[in-house]
C-alpha angles and dihedrals in degrees: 000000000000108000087241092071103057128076118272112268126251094202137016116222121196145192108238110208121050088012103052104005127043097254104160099038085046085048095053096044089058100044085048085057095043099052083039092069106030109086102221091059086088098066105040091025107188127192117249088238083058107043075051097056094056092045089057093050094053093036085046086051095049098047092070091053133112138269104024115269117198109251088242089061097037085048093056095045087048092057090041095057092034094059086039098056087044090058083246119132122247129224128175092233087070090058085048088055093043097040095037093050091061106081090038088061114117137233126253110270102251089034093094092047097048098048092055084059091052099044093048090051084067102249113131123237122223123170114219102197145178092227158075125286094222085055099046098043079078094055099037085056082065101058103080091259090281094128119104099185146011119217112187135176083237093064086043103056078221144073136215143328087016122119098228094076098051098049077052093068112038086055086045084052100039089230143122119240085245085060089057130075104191117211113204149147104203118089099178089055119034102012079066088052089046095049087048103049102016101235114154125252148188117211116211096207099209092184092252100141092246109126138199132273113279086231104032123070115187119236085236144022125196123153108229124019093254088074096071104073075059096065101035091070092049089061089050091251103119 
C-alpha cells in the first residue's frame, strides 16, 4: 500500500550493514587482504565476490541453528569452512582481520546527514541488527549520535528474519509493528520477516544485484537513504 496512505510512524527501525554501514565494500576489502596474505590464494585465486557468495551461504546457515552462536563466532566458523571448502588454509588471524574490520566499517556518505533529518522531524531511530553489541558499538559511534536505540540478534537470543528479534524489539520499543516503518537493504533477510509479521518497509536498492522475494513487494523503493526524507514528504509525514 502507498505509504500515503498509512498512519505516520512513531519509530524508524534499520538494517545496519549494507543499509547504513558499508557492509559489502568493508567485507571485500577484508577478504582482498586476507587472500593477499595466505599463500595458497595464488593458485586457486578466488575473487573476493566469490569467496563472499559462498560466506553468506555458511554465516545464513548458522544463523538458524540452534542454539544461538554469537555472530563473532559464527563469523569465524563461516570463513573457516569457506576457505576449506575452497582448498585455502585457515588461520585464526584471518578471522582477527575479518571480525576486527567490522566495527571500523563506515557509513554511506549521505547516511549521517539524513538521519539527522530524520531525527529533527521528530521520528525516533532504532537499529534492528544481525550482530553483537560489543561489534556494532564501532559502527553506531559513527552515526552523529542520531540513533535512539540498538537492537541486536545478541539481545535477542535470535537472527533474521526470524521473527524472535523482532518481537524483541517491538516489546523493547513499546510499540506495534503498525507503529514501525522498517528501512533495509537486505531482501533475503528482512523482506521475509516483512512478508511474516506485516510490518512496513522501505527498501534502499543499492544496485547490488540482490532482488526482491518472488512473493514479497516493499511499500517503497528509493535508491540511496537520502531519498527517504523525500518520500516521506510525499506521504504528508514531514
Amino acid at each position: 500500500m502507498p505509504l500515503a496512505h498509512l498512519p505516520r510512524p512513531q519509530w524508524l527501525t534499520f538494517d545496519c550493514y549494507g543499509t547504513l554501514i558499508q557492509w559489502d565494500e568493508g567485507l571485500q576489502d577484508a577478504v582482498a587482504r586476507i587472500l593477499a596474505v595466505n599463500p595458497e590464494a595464488s593458485r586457486h585465486a578466488p575473487t573476493p565476490a566469490q569467496f563472499l557468495h559462498r560466506y553468506d551461504g555458511h554465516e545464513h546457515r548458522l544463523e538458524r541453528e540452534r542454539p544461538h552462536r554469537n555472530f563473532a563466532d559464527i563469523s569465524r566458523e563461516s570463513l573457516r569452512l569457506t576457505m576449506q571448502e575452497l582448498s585455502l588454509e585457515y588461520r585464526p588471524e584471518y578471522a582477527d582481520m575479518l571480525v576486527g574490520g567490522i566495527s571500523a566499517m563506515p557509513p554511506f556518505p549521505e547516511v549521517v546527514g539524513t538521519l539527522a533529518v530524520l531525527k529533527q522531524a521528530g521520528f525516533r531511530l532504532c537499529i534492528i541488527s544481525n550482530t553483537d553489541d560489543g561489534i556494532i558499538a564501532g559502527n553506531v559511534a559513527q552515526l552523529g549520535g542520531h540513533v535512539d536505540r540498538v537492537i541486536t540478534a545478541e539481545q535477542a537470543g535470535a537472527y533474521k528474519p526470524s521473527r524472535q528479534i523482532f518481537a524483541h524489539a517491538y516489546a523493547s520499543l513499546g510499540v506495534t509493528p503498525d507503529e514501525v516503518v522498517h528501512i533495509c537493504a537486505s531482501p533475503h533477510l528482512d523482506h521475509a520477516a516483512a512478508r511474516d509479521i506485516g510490518f512496513r518497509c522501505v527498501w534502499i536498492d543499492r544496485g547490488t544485484g540482490r532482488e526482491c522475494l518472488p512473493d514479497y513487494r516493499p511499500d517503497a523503493t528509493v535508491a540511496t537513504l537520502d531519498r527517504v526524507p523525500e518520500l516521506f514528504r510525499d506521504a504528508g509525514w514531514l
